[in-house]
Each structure stands twice: as structure tokens, then as C-alpha cells.
Amino acid sequence: MLLTSYECTGLDVMLKDACSDLQTAEYRNSDSWPIKNQPTSRLPHSANQPMRTPHEILNLVSTIAKHDDRVLAALLVGSRANQDIQGDKYQDYDIMYVVDDIKEVVADAQWITVFGDPILMQTPDSMVIPRGDPVTGDTTQRYAYLMLFADYVRIDLTLVELEALGSCVDTPADVLIDKAGVLGSAVDAYSADNFLVTKPSQREFSDCCNEFWWVSTYVTKGLLRAELLYAKGKLERPLRDMLLLMLSWKVGCAFDFAVNLGSEYRFLKRYLDEAAWRKLRNSYPLLDQRSIWESLNAMTNQFEQLEKDVAKQLQYTYCQSDIDAAKKYLMDSFDDISKHF
């Protein structure tokens, strides 16, 4: 993949501009800025000030990387590095710093304040919730700081050691700075395939179908008991996951599986006709017995048609008996379910 490098003629001027934006004499006068373990001042921003521009943010990120000896290289990753995504001011700045020793940097609690004063922050690699894994203290692969600032700029900064870079870069990447030429071909092999719709095997297709129809019975049972949180939870995940997956395969068939739908199918609407989009949109229920019932019916009808369409286009087999059994169970349960309308 061809990388766009910000290490070009005029970078020193850009870095000087960024340095002038750092408002404290401590930073302007330090030869080893920022100094490890030295108290750091925070960049002044307020909600009354306009959002900093991409030029300002990338200058800031590059300047910090240039002056911190622990940082070997800096990458811009994510949507801002993806030319196929139309940019807007709400995009995060997904930054990756390649470092010698992640634990050493993480142990320096003050260093992160050089980016400014976050109004909200998360370090997911040190959390038990929502990841659900115990904190092991192992930060050898990557460590992320997710930061929202007072001007509503968001920077998602990930530290990664060089040997783990290949496994951590999973989006398009632009090189901001490579101080010692350490990147080489570490990110060259990456292509934006992580959100491409991939053609399923017969087994993957069959598993998706079976999962949808099996879990539909869970939603039915939740409605029979008027357990709305349970029924809606099962309907939204994993039932909807299977519906969206099948819908993505339908789109993939139409575009020879050369289409990128983005994270959480964010671009799916672009590839659906009005009727298909309306069916999907109308399948999202309220926390209400009748609403969930109607959504379940809409989803089963839509999934059945998609299943048969995709099977035909891929020349795969599908199990009509699963469809018939699940839909019969649903309809036979209507009288008891409707008592709670």
C-alpha cells in the first residue's frame, strides 16, 4: 500500500508552528521536551474556542513524537487515513506511536497531559469492564488512551512496540514521522480489507442461517413470558447480527465482494434500495411487547428472503425445514404472546 508521508519538505516549518502553539515556556525552552517524569502544563482549550483544525492536531502529534526520545515513529490510522471515507469534523484522530518500551511510557502518568486537558478519557487496556477480562498488567502488545478534549476534538492514541506493529495496524495508515527509519515495510502490506465483505463458505452461510432461526425461538420464549429486556436483547444480538451479516452478503454478491461496509455496517445504507432500507429500519423495536413481536416478524420475513437470494446467487443449499419450524413456533405462540399486548 502506498503511504502518504508527512515527512516531506516543510515539515520543520510545520513542527515550529506547532511548537509555537504550545503555550508554556517550560515546553518552548526545553531541549528534551517533554521531559520524562517532569510535571507538564496542559494546553489551554475551552468550549468557547473553535475546534482545532486537522493541521493543528497533526502538527501537535508530530511535534510530540519528534521531541520524545521514547517515540520511534508516529502513524495516522483509521478513517482519517482512509481515502475511501468522506471526512468530516466529527472524525477521531486515530494515532499510533511506536515505542521501545510500552511499560516505561505507561508508568509515566504525566506524559499524556502534553496533548491537552481531556474532559473525558478511557484506557481500555487497563479495564475489566467492558472488555470483561481481568487486568493482567501485560501492556507489551498495545496500550490505548482515548481522549475527548474541551474543544470536542477526540484523539485515540495507541502505543505499540515495533515487533507488534504488524498485528496492531488493522486500518489504512499514513506515516506522520519515522525518526529512525524503523517502519520499513511494517505497514506496507496492510490493505483496507478488514471491513470488506468476504464471500462466505457454505458452512459459514449455513451456520449463519441456523443461528438466526435458532435464536428466534429465544425471542419468542421471552415474549411468551413478557420478559421484554430478555426478548429485545436476544433480538438485537445475536439475531440482528445474523440479519446484518446476511444482508452484507447480499450486497457483496451484487458487488463481487469488493465493497467495504465499514465498522458496524456504517455504510450499508449506501448499497440498499429504498425498500430494503425501509424494511431494515422498521425492524428496530421499542421496549414494548407488540413492537418486539412485529419486529421479530419483520426480521424473520426479511431474513428468509435474503437467505434464499444469497443461496441462489452463491449456489449454496439452505435448510427449509429450519425456516418452517421456527416460523411455525412463532405463529403458534401468537395467542399467548398477544395476551400481553
Short mmCIF file of C-alpha atoms in Angstrom, two decimals:
data_model
loop_
_atom_site.label_atom_id
_atom_site.label_comp_id
_atom_site.label_asym_id
_atom_site.label_seq_id
_atom_site.Cartn_x
_atom_site.Cartn_y
_atom_site.Cartn_z
CA MET A 1 0.00 0.00 0.00
CA LEU A 2 1.31 3.46 -0.89
CA LEU A 3 1.68 5.53 2.26
CA THR A 4 1.25 9.27 2.36
CA SER A 5 4.20 10.62 4.34
CA TYR A 6 4.04 13.85 6.26
CA GLU A 7 7.83 13.74 6.43
CA CYS A 8 8.27 15.99 3.44
CA THR A 9 9.76 19.34 2.62
CA GLY A 10 8.42 21.92 5.00
CA LEU A 11 7.86 19.56 7.93
CA ASP A 12 10.29 21.51 10.11
CA VAL A 13 8.21 24.61 9.48
CA MET A 14 5.06 22.72 10.44
CA LEU A 15 6.70 21.49 13.62
CA LYS A 16 7.84 25.00 14.54
CA ASP A 17 4.29 26.22 14.02
CA ALA A 18 3.04 23.51 16.34
CA CYS A 19 5.66 24.35 18.95
CA SER A 20 4.51 27.98 18.92
CA ASP A 21 1.03 26.75 19.81
CA LEU A 22 2.33 25.16 22.98
CA GLN A 23 1.72 27.98 25.35
CA THR A 24 4.17 27.28 28.18
CA ALA A 25 7.77 28.44 28.49
CA GLU A 26 8.60 25.08 30.03
CA TYR A 27 7.98 23.39 26.68
CA ARG A 28 9.38 26.14 24.49
CA ASN A 29 12.69 26.26 26.32
CA SER A 30 13.27 22.56 26.98
CA ASP A 31 15.89 20.81 24.86
CA SER A 32 14.44 17.40 25.69
CA TRP A 33 10.77 18.30 25.52
CA PRO A 34 8.76 16.69 27.01
CA ILE A 35 10.99 15.59 29.89
CA LYS A 36 10.11 12.24 31.44
CA ASN A 37 8.60 12.50 34.91
CA GLN A 38 8.69 16.30 34.85
CA PRO A 39 5.33 17.93 35.67
CA THR A 40 3.66 19.06 32.46
CA SER A 41 1.38 22.00 31.81
CA ARG A 42 -1.82 21.38 29.92
CA LEU A 43 -2.64 23.03 26.64
CA PRO A 44 -5.31 25.68 27.10
CA HIS A 45 -8.54 24.97 25.26
CA SER A 46 -12.07 25.80 26.24
CA ALA A 47 -15.53 25.05 24.98
CA ASN A 48 -15.72 28.67 23.78
CA GLN A 49 -12.82 28.15 21.38
CA PRO A 50 -13.32 26.62 17.93
CA MET A 51 -12.34 23.03 17.33
CA ARG A 52 -8.68 22.71 16.43
CA THR A 53 -8.03 22.02 12.76
CA PRO A 54 -6.53 18.81 11.35
CA HIS A 55 -3.37 20.78 10.58
CA GLU A 56 -3.04 21.84 14.21
CA ILE A 57 -3.70 18.36 15.60
CA LEU A 58 -1.30 16.58 13.24
CA ASN A 59 1.36 19.19 13.92
CA LEU A 60 0.89 18.65 17.63
CA VAL A 61 1.07 14.86 17.33
CA SER A 62 4.17 15.04 15.12
CA THR A 63 5.92 17.55 17.36
CA ILE A 64 5.37 15.47 20.49
CA ALA A 65 6.70 12.39 18.70
CA LYS A 66 9.72 14.27 17.41
CA HIS A 67 10.79 15.55 20.81
CA ASP A 68 10.09 12.45 22.91
CA ASP A 69 13.01 10.03 22.62
CA ARG A 70 10.77 7.15 23.66
CA VAL A 71 8.71 7.52 20.48
CA LEU A 72 10.30 5.98 17.39
CA ALA A 73 7.57 6.73 14.86
CA ALA A 74 4.02 8.04 14.57
CA LEU A 75 1.19 6.90 12.31
CA LEU A 76 -2.20 8.31 11.47
CA VAL A 77 -4.58 5.36 11.14
CA GLY A 78 -8.32 4.83 10.92
CA SER A 79 -10.85 6.81 8.92
CA ARG A 80 -8.73 9.94 8.53
CA ALA A 81 -6.15 7.83 6.69
CA ASN A 82 -8.75 6.12 4.53
CA GLN A 83 -9.27 7.91 1.24
CA ASP A 84 -12.46 5.94 0.62
CA ILE A 85 -14.18 7.61 3.59
CA GLN A 86 -15.53 11.12 3.21
CA GLY A 87 -14.14 13.12 6.10
CA ASP A 88 -15.99 15.39 8.49
CA LYS A 89 -15.17 17.31 11.65
CA TYR A 90 -16.52 14.52 13.87
CA GLN A 91 -13.83 12.03 12.90
CA ASP A 92 -11.48 10.87 15.63
CA TYR A 93 -7.74 11.22 15.23
CA ASP A 94 -6.54 7.65 15.48
CA ILE A 95 -2.85 7.93 16.25
CA MET A 96 -0.31 5.16 16.76
CA TYR A 97 3.02 5.80 18.49
CA VAL A 98 5.70 3.15 18.01
CA VAL A 99 7.78 2.99 21.19
CA ASP A 100 10.69 0.98 22.58
CA ASP A 101 9.04 0.08 25.86
CA ILE A 102 5.29 0.49 26.43
CA LYS A 103 5.50 -0.20 30.16
CA GLU A 104 8.01 2.59 30.65
CA VAL A 105 5.76 5.13 28.93
CA VAL A 106 2.58 3.97 30.68
CA ALA A 107 4.32 4.18 34.04
CA ASP A 108 4.91 7.89 33.42
CA ALA A 109 1.43 9.08 34.37
CA GLN A 110 2.07 12.74 33.50
CA TRP A 111 3.32 12.38 29.95
CA ILE A 112 -0.12 12.16 28.34
CA THR A 113 -1.12 15.66 29.53
CA VAL A 114 1.08 17.16 26.82
CA PHE A 115 -1.84 16.59 24.43
CA GLY A 116 -4.10 18.87 26.42
CA ASP A 117 -6.66 18.62 29.19
CA PRO A 118 -9.16 15.83 28.42
CA ILE A 119 -12.68 16.34 29.70
CA LEU A 120 -13.31 12.59 29.33
CA MET A 121 -10.83 9.76 28.98
CA GLN A 122 -10.61 5.97 28.84
CA THR A 123 -7.72 3.50 28.92
CA PRO A 124 -9.47 0.32 27.74
CA ASP A 125 -6.40 -1.91 28.01
CA SER A 126 -6.36 -1.45 31.78
CA MET A 127 -10.09 -2.04 32.28
CA VAL A 128 -12.09 -5.05 33.41
CA ILE A 129 -15.36 -3.61 32.08
CA PRO A 130 -16.49 -3.51 29.28
CA ARG A 131 -13.82 -5.86 27.97
CA GLY A 132 -14.69 -8.43 30.60
CA ASP A 133 -11.14 -9.72 31.03
CA PRO A 134 -9.15 -9.44 34.24
CA VAL A 135 -6.44 -6.80 34.31
CA THR A 136 -3.20 -8.70 33.77
CA GLY A 137 -0.84 -5.76 33.63
CA ASP A 138 0.50 -7.05 30.32
CA THR A 139 0.99 -3.98 28.12
CA THR A 140 3.57 -5.49 25.80
CA GLN A 141 1.36 -5.51 22.70
CA ARG A 142 -0.53 -2.21 22.78
CA TYR A 143 -1.90 0.38 25.15
CA ALA A 144 -4.55 2.92 24.19
CA TYR A 145 -5.53 6.34 25.53
CA LEU A 146 -8.94 7.54 24.31
CA MET A 147 -9.24 11.27 24.92
CA LEU A 148 -12.02 13.80 24.38
CA PHE A 149 -10.94 17.42 24.79
CA ALA A 150 -12.79 20.60 25.71
CA ASP A 151 -12.98 21.70 22.07
CA TYR A 152 -14.51 18.25 21.31
CA VAL A 153 -11.51 17.03 19.39
CA ARG A 154 -11.04 13.34 20.11
CA ILE A 155 -7.65 11.66 19.91
CA ASP A 156 -7.39 7.89 20.20
CA LEU A 157 -3.70 7.31 20.84
CA THR A 158 -2.31 3.78 20.85
CA LEU A 159 1.19 2.85 21.97
CA VAL A 160 2.65 -0.20 20.25
CA GLU A 161 6.08 -1.78 20.28
CA LEU A 162 7.75 -2.23 16.91
CA GLU A 163 7.64 -6.03 16.82
CA ALA A 164 3.86 -5.97 17.39
CA LEU A 165 3.11 -3.25 14.86
CA GLY A 166 2.10 -5.60 12.04
CA SER A 167 -0.61 -7.22 14.15
CA CYS A 168 -1.88 -3.92 15.54
CA VAL A 169 -2.26 -1.91 12.34
CA ASP A 170 -5.65 -3.01 11.03
CA THR A 171 -6.72 0.14 9.18
CA PRO A 172 -5.21 2.32 6.45
CA ALA A 173 -2.10 4.10 7.74
CA ASP A 174 -0.25 7.30 6.87
CA VAL A 175 3.25 7.87 8.21
CA LEU A 176 3.50 11.10 10.20
CA ILE A 177 7.07 10.71 11.33
CA ASP A 178 9.64 7.89 11.29
CA LYS A 179 12.64 9.24 13.18
CA ALA A 180 14.97 6.27 12.80
CA GLY A 181 13.54 4.60 9.70
CA VAL A 182 12.13 1.80 11.86
CA LEU A 183 8.89 1.26 9.99
CA GLY A 184 10.33 -0.15 6.78
CA SER A 185 7.67 -2.39 5.31
CA ALA A 186 5.91 -2.98 8.62
CA VAL A 187 2.71 -1.33 7.41
CA ASP A 188 3.20 -1.63 3.64
CA ALA A 189 1.45 -4.98 3.44
CA TYR A 190 -1.73 -3.66 5.01
CA SER A 191 -4.74 -3.12 2.80
CA ALA A 192 -8.16 -1.86 3.88
CA ASP A 193 -9.63 -5.35 3.83
CA ASN A 194 -10.73 -5.53 7.45
CA PHE A 195 -14.21 -4.17 6.62
CA LEU A 196 -14.52 -5.69 3.16
CA VAL A 197 -17.43 -8.07 2.79
CA THR A 198 -15.92 -11.51 2.31
CA LYS A 199 -17.60 -14.32 0.45
CA PRO A 200 -18.87 -16.93 2.93
CA SER A 201 -18.23 -20.63 2.60
CA GLN A 202 -21.19 -23.00 2.50
CA ARG A 203 -20.54 -23.81 6.15
CA GLU A 204 -20.44 -20.14 7.19
CA PHE A 205 -23.65 -19.49 5.30
CA SER A 206 -25.38 -22.48 6.88
CA ASP A 207 -24.19 -21.56 10.37
CA CYS A 208 -25.50 -18.01 9.98
CA CYS A 209 -28.90 -19.34 8.91
CA ASN A 210 -29.09 -21.88 11.71
CA GLU A 211 -28.06 -19.30 14.30
CA PHE A 212 -30.75 -16.88 13.16
CA TRP A 213 -33.58 -19.39 13.23
CA TRP A 214 -32.48 -20.99 16.49
CA VAL A 215 -32.13 -17.70 18.36
CA SER A 216 -35.51 -16.54 17.03
CA THR A 217 -37.04 -19.12 19.39
CA TYR A 218 -35.36 -17.36 22.32
CA VAL A 219 -37.09 -14.12 21.37
CA THR A 220 -40.38 -15.97 21.09
CA LYS A 221 -39.95 -17.51 24.54
CA GLY A 222 -39.10 -14.11 26.01
CA LEU A 223 -42.31 -12.70 24.57
CA LEU A 224 -44.32 -15.63 25.90
CA ARG A 225 -43.08 -14.71 29.37
CA ALA A 226 -43.40 -10.96 28.72
CA GLU A 227 -39.71 -10.62 29.57
CA LEU A 228 -39.13 -7.60 27.40
CA LEU A 229 -35.48 -6.94 28.24
CA TYR A 230 -34.58 -10.55 27.52
CA ALA A 231 -36.60 -10.70 24.30
CA LYS A 232 -35.25 -7.41 22.98
CA GLY A 233 -31.69 -8.32 23.98
CA LYS A 234 -31.82 -11.58 22.03
CA LEU A 235 -33.46 -9.86 19.09
CA GLU A 236 -30.82 -7.14 18.85
CA ARG A 237 -27.90 -9.50 19.41
CA PRO A 238 -27.34 -12.09 18.10
CA LEU A 239 -30.46 -12.23 15.90
CA ARG A 240 -29.82 -8.85 14.29
CA ASP A 241 -26.14 -9.68 13.91
CA MET A 242 -27.09 -12.58 11.67
CA LEU A 243 -29.56 -10.47 9.71
CA LEU A 244 -26.94 -7.79 9.06
CA LEU A 245 -24.36 -10.40 8.14
CA MET A 246 -26.72 -11.99 5.60
CA LEU A 247 -27.64 -8.55 4.28
CA SER A 248 -23.93 -7.76 3.84
CA TRP A 249 -23.51 -10.97 1.84
CA LYS A 250 -26.40 -9.93 -0.38
CA VAL A 251 -24.61 -6.63 -1.03
CA GLY A 252 -21.34 -8.50 -1.52
CA CYS A 253 -22.91 -10.66 -4.21
CA ALA A 254 -24.03 -7.54 -6.07
CA PHE A 255 -20.53 -6.01 -5.97
CA ASP A 256 -18.45 -9.15 -6.45
CA PHE A 257 -17.38 -8.95 -2.79
CA ALA A 258 -15.36 -5.80 -3.40
CA VAL A 259 -17.30 -3.50 -1.10
CA ASN A 260 -16.32 -2.01 2.25
CA LEU A 261 -19.26 -1.51 4.63
CA GLY A 262 -17.20 -0.03 7.45
CA SER A 263 -17.35 -0.61 11.17
CA GLU A 264 -20.82 -1.62 12.42
CA TYR A 265 -22.05 -1.62 8.79
CA ARG A 266 -21.95 2.16 8.84
CA PHE A 267 -22.01 2.44 5.02
CA LEU A 268 -24.63 -0.25 4.43
CA LYS A 269 -27.39 2.24 3.63
CA ARG A 270 -25.46 3.40 0.55
CA TYR A 271 -25.85 -0.02 -1.05
CA LEU A 272 -29.51 -0.71 -0.28
CA ASP A 273 -32.50 0.37 -2.31
CA GLU A 274 -35.20 2.34 -0.54
CA ALA A 275 -37.42 -0.69 0.09
CA ALA A 276 -34.63 -2.77 1.64
CA TRP A 277 -33.54 0.10 3.84
CA ARG A 278 -37.12 0.72 4.98
CA LYS A 279 -37.53 -2.96 5.89
CA LEU A 280 -34.37 -2.88 7.97
CA ARG A 281 -35.18 0.41 9.65
CA ASN A 282 -38.69 -0.69 10.53
CA SER A 283 -37.38 -3.83 12.23
CA TYR A 284 -35.98 -1.86 15.18
CA PRO A 285 -38.48 -2.12 18.04
CA LEU A 286 -39.45 -0.17 21.11
CA LEU A 287 -39.31 -1.86 24.51
CA ASP A 288 -42.89 -2.97 24.04
CA GLN A 289 -44.48 -6.41 23.63
CA ARG A 290 -46.32 -5.63 20.41
CA SER A 291 -43.37 -3.72 18.95
CA ILE A 292 -40.92 -6.56 19.59
CA TRP A 293 -43.39 -9.08 18.13
CA GLU A 294 -43.80 -7.00 14.97
CA SER A 295 -40.06 -6.57 14.67
CA LEU A 296 -39.46 -10.29 15.05
CA ASN A 297 -41.95 -10.98 12.27
CA ALA A 298 -40.36 -8.37 10.04
CA MET A 299 -36.87 -9.75 10.65
CA THR A 300 -37.84 -13.36 10.01
CA ASN A 301 -39.56 -12.44 6.76
CA GLN A 302 -36.62 -10.34 5.61
CA PHE A 303 -34.06 -12.94 6.60
CA GLU A 304 -35.92 -15.76 4.84
CA GLN A 305 -35.91 -13.83 1.56
CA LEU A 306 -32.25 -12.86 1.95
CA GLU A 307 -31.26 -16.42 2.80
CA LYS A 308 -32.88 -17.73 -0.37
CA ASP A 309 -31.48 -14.93 -2.54
CA VAL A 310 -27.92 -15.39 -1.32
CA ALA A 311 -28.15 -19.18 -1.58
CA LYS A 312 -29.26 -18.83 -5.19
CA GLN A 313 -26.51 -16.37 -6.11
CA LEU A 314 -23.77 -18.41 -4.43
CA GLN A 315 -25.28 -21.75 -5.49
CA TYR A 316 -25.46 -22.88 -1.87
CA THR A 317 -28.04 -25.05 -0.16
CA TYR A 318 -30.31 -23.86 2.66
CA CYS A 319 -32.48 -25.71 5.15
CA GLN A 320 -36.18 -25.07 4.51
CA SER A 321 -37.15 -27.25 7.46
CA ASP A 322 -35.37 -24.86 9.88
CA ILE A 323 -37.30 -21.93 8.41
CA ASP A 324 -40.63 -23.74 8.61
CA ALA A 325 -40.10 -24.98 12.17
CA ALA A 326 -39.03 -21.60 13.57
CA LYS A 327 -41.83 -19.68 11.86
CA LYS A 328 -44.45 -22.24 12.92
CA TYR A 329 -43.28 -21.99 16.54
CA LEU A 330 -43.55 -18.22 16.30
CA MET A 331 -47.05 -18.22 14.83
CA ASP A 332 -48.34 -20.95 17.14
CA SER A 333 -47.23 -18.76 20.06
CA PHE A 334 -49.10 -15.68 18.91
CA ASP A 335 -52.23 -16.16 21.02
CA ASP A 336 -50.26 -16.38 24.25
CA ILE A 337 -47.87 -13.59 23.24
CA SER A 338 -50.76 -11.26 22.31
CA LYS A 339 -52.24 -11.55 25.80
CA HIS A 340 -49.51 -9.15 26.88
CA PHE A 341 -50.24 -6.56 24.18
#
